[in-house]
Amino acid sequence: MAKTFGIFTRARLAQAAATAALACALSAAPAFAAEAADAPPADAPAAAAEHGLKEIVVTAQFRSQKLQDTPLSITAVNSDLLKSRNQTDISQIAAQAPNVQLTQMGGAFGSSMAAYIRGVGQYDFNPAYEPGVGIYIDDVYYASLTGSVMDLLDLDRVEVLRGPQGTLTGRNSIGGAIKMFSTKPSAENSGSIEAAYGARNRLDLRGSMNFALTDSLFVRVSGVHKRQDGYVNMIDYGCANPGNSLGITANANTGKGCVIGKLGEKNYTGARASIRYNPNDKIDWIISGDYTYENRSNAASVLTVDNTVKTGGIDFRCGNYCTYANFYMPAGGQAGQAYTMPTNTMFTGWGTSSNLKYTISDNLNIQSITAYRKYHQTFGTDDDFTPYALVAGAGYNDLTFKFFSQELRLNGKIGSLAEWTVGGFYNDQTSVYFTRQDIRYIVPGVPSFYLQFQGNDPVKANSKAGFATVILHPTDKLNVTGGLRYTSEHKDYTFVRQNWSGGTLVDAFGVGALNGSKANYDGEKLDWRISADYRFSPQLMAYATVSTGFKGGGVTARPFTKTQATNGTFRPETLTSYELGLKSDLFDRRLRLNLAGFVNDYKNIQLPISDCSLLDGFAAGTDPYPCAAIQNAGDGKMWGLEGELSASPVDGLDIDASLSWIDGEWSRISAQVTSIKLTDPITSPNWRGSFGIQYKADLGGSNGTLTPRFDLAYTGKQQIGRLTVTGPLEYNPVIAIANARVTWKNPKQDLAISFEVSNLFDKYYYLPLRFQALYASAGTVYSNVGRPREWAISVRKSF
């Protein structure tokens, strides 16, 4: 069972708003995204000119619209740009999107991703807690952060919507939404295959094939396999330190250099198949299925804090890319003999969906989206991350998840006056979280305490929603958009606490009394949005938007006592956003500059707390458990600026850039929460920025083209909280990561050979989350390490 985790938050940088505004005006972000998978309507403007930036078409408002006509903050990236940036999984998209932070997790978090947009989001893998950023593939909602670090397999484009999307994508998109759209099957016979080899035996294979079965039935199949060795060595402490004072001896099976394994490896396989029935311009029906398998070592983590007083006076920090963690637990308590936790994370998931669109008339169509998903994940943890047997913690985690959803939309037009959408959404999900926990406080001079139990907690949840959006066109330059969505949600929890053999758990602190307890949560919310946009000229549009969103409430999903389950209910967190934006295409579409500024009113913020005394009846400071409760910490204000730029000053030269700034403060801290370790509610760095440049050079004749590209992603200093309530505030330092790539293509542009280097300057850095649940007992904290410099050569052939 995962416990309380360190939160990732932002660093306060004392910069004046005027300076930020000037920097934002000179900055910017995504680049050229191709046309949307849904073809633009017949009355849509013509495509971009042959020279300059391509037109971008998005479907964020349930219909095809040009990006520059949509009154939302959207970063849109197409498949070509993903390839040119060497981006193959969803977590990499954030490098170029303003105020977006996607972090691949691991260790105590399994195969999951922390997702934050504009400082709002979530990081806990347990599906009993709601994400704060909605993730969608082909308009199908992915309700869990577990399994969300998916490969960008055969995508047409990605849309990153910033700000609350409560009326458009529903609950749990309070920070924003990430929408991925697969390439649709079409009436052509085509395909591609790609292979890459690189550092640490990296081997990537991916391919796709599209073919027509009949004039109206098309099929598309794609697959990917990725394998790479890890980059953090697990070192046998006894082998590396013979004759040590702890009496730890070497393992007889230890390999060369005392290495017993490697953390941070890749081993991922995915497949996707779609069949499309499109007999005429009235019916368009796509049925899809996908499968994912991952079996790799745990995340690349190292010990970053070691209180040697609690670990026998020895500092167990090993080095930049090594650890003494051995996932070993000696005999003790219910553990009649010593054992080793698995060091691998295994994930298996699959899903299927149906997307049926029927055009009733020129002004009316109906769409039905049905989906089912299921996954199973297992992983083990070494929670103290040392080989020291006297202060130790370990956990085995087994999570299953099932999810069904159904959405109906009716889209219509009233001449040139208005466009509208009404619809309904329903989902039903079940998760079962089995865990075996072994937490030991065996400090010399202190009575020994063993907290050993197994849990097997089913959580059932469902939600229902009805929504409506209308876009009015009072004049040919002015548009007014309004939206409403009503959501009702329910959750019921059953908590199981038994001994390891499944029998009655006898303990002195009431963990066993929790067995069989039930808890329920019910809530409802009305979200709304109103927006007005005005086109001053074909080159310039401005908009103003007020919108709301919420993240669902619930019950503490990892209680240690019955009173924690009873008292651990928390309300939904809500956000009202006020946004002004400017979108422009200048110099004959050679320069695209989009700017946005926002203020967020953030209420009932959900945060993990470190003191559970008010939940379980123990006096503050005497609670024997690592607290694992979510509570409504209070209210906050946040404000920020964002800029995105794309430029093609001359044919062949493409530039993209972004810059974002965010800040905030608490306006209220709940009286029952006495243990906040954050100075403010921002969970992102104040500053983020990116810059990318590439030039496609024609080599002439039969020599093809050569395209070098350089990318730089900047992450400002970031607050990661305090280890104790009164301890000093800690930060991750500034990070600037550079990537480079050069690609040669033949004259037909159907063969490409690329050489790439990621983390070009070999920057050493920690990802913005750390595991500190056992700091009070073991005195240790560990963090995930970013990937070192890596190179790869790839070959891609299209046919």
CSV table of C-alpha atoms in Angstrom, one decimal, residues 351-522:
chain,number,residue,atom,x,y,z
A,351,GLY,CA,-9.6,-1.8,-24.2
A,352,THR,CA,-12.2,-1.6,-27.0
A,353,SER,CA,-14.4,1.3,-28.2
A,354,SER,CA,-17.1,2.1,-30.7
A,355,ASN,CA,-17.4,5.6,-32.2
A,356,LEU,CA,-20.5,5.9,-34.4
A,357,LYS,CA,-21.5,9.1,-36.1
A,358,TYR,CA,-24.7,9.5,-38.1
A,359,THR,CA,-25.5,12.6,-40.1
A,360,ILE,CA,-29.3,13.1,-40.0
A,361,SER,CA,-29.3,16.2,-42.2
A,362,ASP,CA,-27.0,19.1,-43.2
A,363,ASN,CA,-27.7,20.7,-39.8
A,364,LEU,CA,-28.0,17.7,-37.5
A,365,ASN,CA,-25.9,14.7,-36.5
A,366,ILE,CA,-25.7,12.3,-33.6
A,367,GLN,CA,-22.6,10.5,-32.2
A,368,SER,CA,-22.3,7.6,-29.8
A,369,ILE,CA,-19.0,6.7,-28.1
A,370,THR,CA,-19.0,3.4,-26.1
A,371,ALA,CA,-15.9,2.0,-24.4
A,372,TYR,CA,-14.6,-0.7,-22.0
A,373,ARG,CA,-11.2,-0.9,-20.4
A,374,LYS,CA,-9.5,-3.3,-18.1
A,375,TYR,CA,-6.0,-3.5,-16.6
A,376,HIS,CA,-3.9,-5.4,-14.0
A,377,GLN,CA,-0.8,-4.1,-12.4
A,378,THR,CA,1.7,-5.6,-9.8
A,379,PHE,CA,4.8,-4.1,-8.3
A,380,GLY,CA,6.9,-4.3,-5.1
A,381,THR,CA,8.6,-1.5,-3.1
A,382,ASP,CA,11.6,-1.1,-0.8
A,383,ASP,CA,10.2,1.8,1.2
A,384,ASP,CA,13.3,2.7,3.3
A,385,PHE,CA,15.6,2.1,0.2
A,386,THR,CA,18.5,0.8,2.2
A,387,PRO,CA,19.9,-2.6,3.1
A,388,TYR,CA,19.6,-1.8,6.8
A,389,ALA,CA,17.4,-4.5,8.4
A,390,LEU,CA,16.6,-2.7,11.7
A,391,VAL,CA,14.5,0.0,10.1
A,392,ALA,CA,12.7,-1.2,7.1
A,393,GLY,CA,9.5,-1.1,5.1
A,394,ALA,CA,8.3,-3.0,2.0
A,395,GLY,CA,5.0,-3.5,0.2
A,396,TYR,CA,3.6,-5.7,-2.5
A,397,ASN,CA,0.8,-4.1,-4.7
A,398,ASP,CA,-1.7,-5.8,-7.0
A,399,LEU,CA,-4.3,-3.6,-8.6
A,400,THR,CA,-7.1,-4.5,-11.0
A,401,PHE,CA,-9.4,-2.0,-12.7
A,402,LYS,CA,-12.4,-2.2,-15.0
A,403,PHE,CA,-14.1,0.8,-16.6
A,404,PHE,CA,-17.2,1.2,-18.9
A,405,SER,CA,-18.4,4.4,-20.4
A,406,GLN,CA,-21.1,5.6,-22.8
A,407,GLU,CA,-21.5,9.1,-24.3
A,408,LEU,CA,-24.1,10.4,-26.6
A,409,ARG,CA,-23.9,13.8,-28.4
A,410,LEU,CA,-26.4,15.5,-30.6
A,411,ASN,CA,-24.8,18.3,-32.7
A,412,GLY,CA,-26.8,20.9,-34.7
A,413,LYS,CA,-26.8,24.2,-36.4
A,414,ILE,CA,-29.4,27.0,-36.7
A,415,GLY,CA,-28.5,28.5,-40.0
A,416,SER,CA,-25.6,31.0,-39.5
A,417,LEU,CA,-26.9,32.1,-36.1
A,418,ALA,CA,-25.8,29.3,-33.8
A,419,GLU,CA,-24.2,25.9,-33.4
A,420,TRP,CA,-25.2,23.7,-30.5
A,421,THR,CA,-24.5,20.4,-28.7
A,422,VAL,CA,-26.5,18.5,-26.1
A,423,GLY,CA,-25.5,15.1,-24.7
A,424,GLY,CA,-25.2,12.7,-21.8
A,425,PHE,CA,-22.4,10.6,-20.3
A,426,TYR,CA,-22.3,7.6,-18.0
A,427,ASN,CA,-19.5,5.6,-16.5
A,428,ASP,CA,-19.1,2.6,-14.2
A,429,GLN,CA,-15.8,1.5,-12.7
A,430,THR,CA,-14.5,-1.0,-10.2
A,431,SER,CA,-11.0,-1.2,-8.7
A,432,VAL,CA,-9.6,-3.8,-6.3
A,433,TYR,CA,-6.4,-3.0,-4.5
A,434,PHE,CA,-4.6,-5.9,-2.9
A,435,THR,CA,-1.6,-5.1,-0.9
A,436,ARG,CA,0.7,-6.9,1.6
A,437,GLN,CA,2.5,-4.4,3.9
A,438,ASP,CA,5.5,-5.0,6.1
A,439,ILE,CA,6.5,-1.8,8.0
A,440,ARG,CA,9.0,-2.2,10.9
A,441,TYR,CA,10.1,0.3,13.5
A,442,ILE,CA,13.0,-1.6,15.1
A,443,VAL,CA,15.2,1.2,16.4
A,444,PRO,CA,17.8,0.3,19.0
A,445,GLY,CA,16.6,1.3,22.5
A,446,VAL,CA,13.0,1.6,21.3
A,447,PRO,CA,10.3,-1.2,21.7
A,448,SER,CA,9.9,-3.0,18.4
A,449,PHE,CA,6.8,-2.3,16.4
A,450,TYR,CA,5.6,-4.4,13.4
A,451,LEU,CA,2.8,-3.2,11.2
A,452,GLN,CA,2.1,-6.2,9.0
A,453,PHE,CA,-1.2,-6.8,7.2
A,454,GLN,CA,-2.8,-7.5,3.9
A,455,GLY,CA,-5.6,-5.5,2.3
A,456,ASN,CA,-7.9,-6.3,-0.5
A,457,ASP,CA,-10.1,-3.3,-1.0
A,458,PRO,CA,-12.8,-3.1,-3.7
A,459,VAL,CA,-14.0,0.4,-4.6
A,460,LYS,CA,-17.0,0.8,-6.9
A,461,ALA,CA,-17.8,4.2,-8.6
A,462,ASN,CA,-20.1,5.6,-11.1
A,463,SER,CA,-21.0,9.0,-12.5
A,464,LYS,CA,-23.7,10.5,-14.7
A,465,ALA,CA,-23.7,13.8,-16.5
A,466,GLY,CA,-25.8,15.8,-18.9
A,467,PHE,CA,-24.2,18.7,-20.9
A,468,ALA,CA,-25.0,21.4,-23.4
A,469,THR,CA,-22.9,23.9,-25.4
A,470,VAL,CA,-24.1,26.7,-27.7
A,471,ILE,CA,-22.0,28.9,-29.9
A,472,LEU,CA,-23.9,32.1,-31.0
A,473,HIS,CA,-22.7,34.3,-34.0
A,474,PRO,CA,-24.4,37.7,-33.4
A,475,THR,CA,-22.1,39.1,-36.2
A,476,ASP,CA,-19.5,37.8,-38.5
A,477,LYS,CA,-16.8,38.9,-36.1
A,478,LEU,CA,-18.3,38.2,-32.7
A,479,ASN,CA,-19.0,34.8,-31.2
A,480,VAL,CA,-20.5,34.0,-27.8
A,481,THR,CA,-20.1,30.5,-26.3
A,482,GLY,CA,-22.0,29.2,-23.3
A,483,GLY,CA,-21.9,25.7,-21.7
A,484,LEU,CA,-23.4,23.8,-18.8
A,485,ARG,CA,-22.7,20.3,-17.4
A,486,TYR,CA,-24.4,18.6,-14.4
A,487,THR,CA,-22.6,15.7,-12.8
A,488,SER,CA,-23.7,13.2,-10.2
A,489,GLU,CA,-21.2,10.7,-8.8
A,490,HIS,CA,-21.2,7.9,-6.3
A,491,LYS,CA,-18.4,5.7,-4.7
A,492,ASP,CA,-18.6,2.9,-2.2
A,493,TYR,CA,-15.6,1.4,-0.4
A,494,THR,CA,-15.0,-1.9,1.4
A,495,PHE,CA,-11.9,-2.2,3.5
A,496,VAL,CA,-10.2,-5.5,4.2
A,497,ARG,CA,-7.4,-5.8,6.9
A,498,GLN,CA,-6.2,-9.3,7.6
A,499,ASN,CA,-3.0,-11.1,8.5
A,500,TRP,CA,-0.9,-12.5,5.8
A,501,SER,CA,-2.6,-15.8,5.7
A,502,GLY,CA,-6.0,-14.2,5.4
A,503,GLY,CA,-7.1,-14.7,9.0
A,504,THR,CA,-8.0,-12.2,11.8
A,505,LEU,CA,-5.5,-9.5,12.3
A,506,VAL,CA,-4.7,-8.9,16.0
A,507,ASP,CA,-2.9,-5.7,16.8
A,508,ALA,CA,-2.6,-3.0,19.5
A,509,PHE,CA,-3.6,0.0,17.4
A,510,GLY,CA,-6.9,-1.0,15.7
A,511,VAL,CA,-5.8,-1.9,12.2
A,512,GLY,CA,-7.6,-5.2,12.4
A,513,ALA,CA,-10.8,-3.4,13.6
A,514,LEU,CA,-11.0,-1.8,10.1
A,515,ASN,CA,-11.7,-5.2,8.5
A,516,GLY,CA,-15.1,-5.3,6.8
A,517,SER,CA,-15.7,-1.5,7.3
A,518,LYS,CA,-17.6,0.3,4.5
A,519,ALA,CA,-17.8,3.9,3.5
A,520,ASN,CA,-19.8,5.8,0.9
A,521,TYR,CA,-19.5,9.1,-0.9
A,522,ASP,CA,-22.1,10.9,-3.1
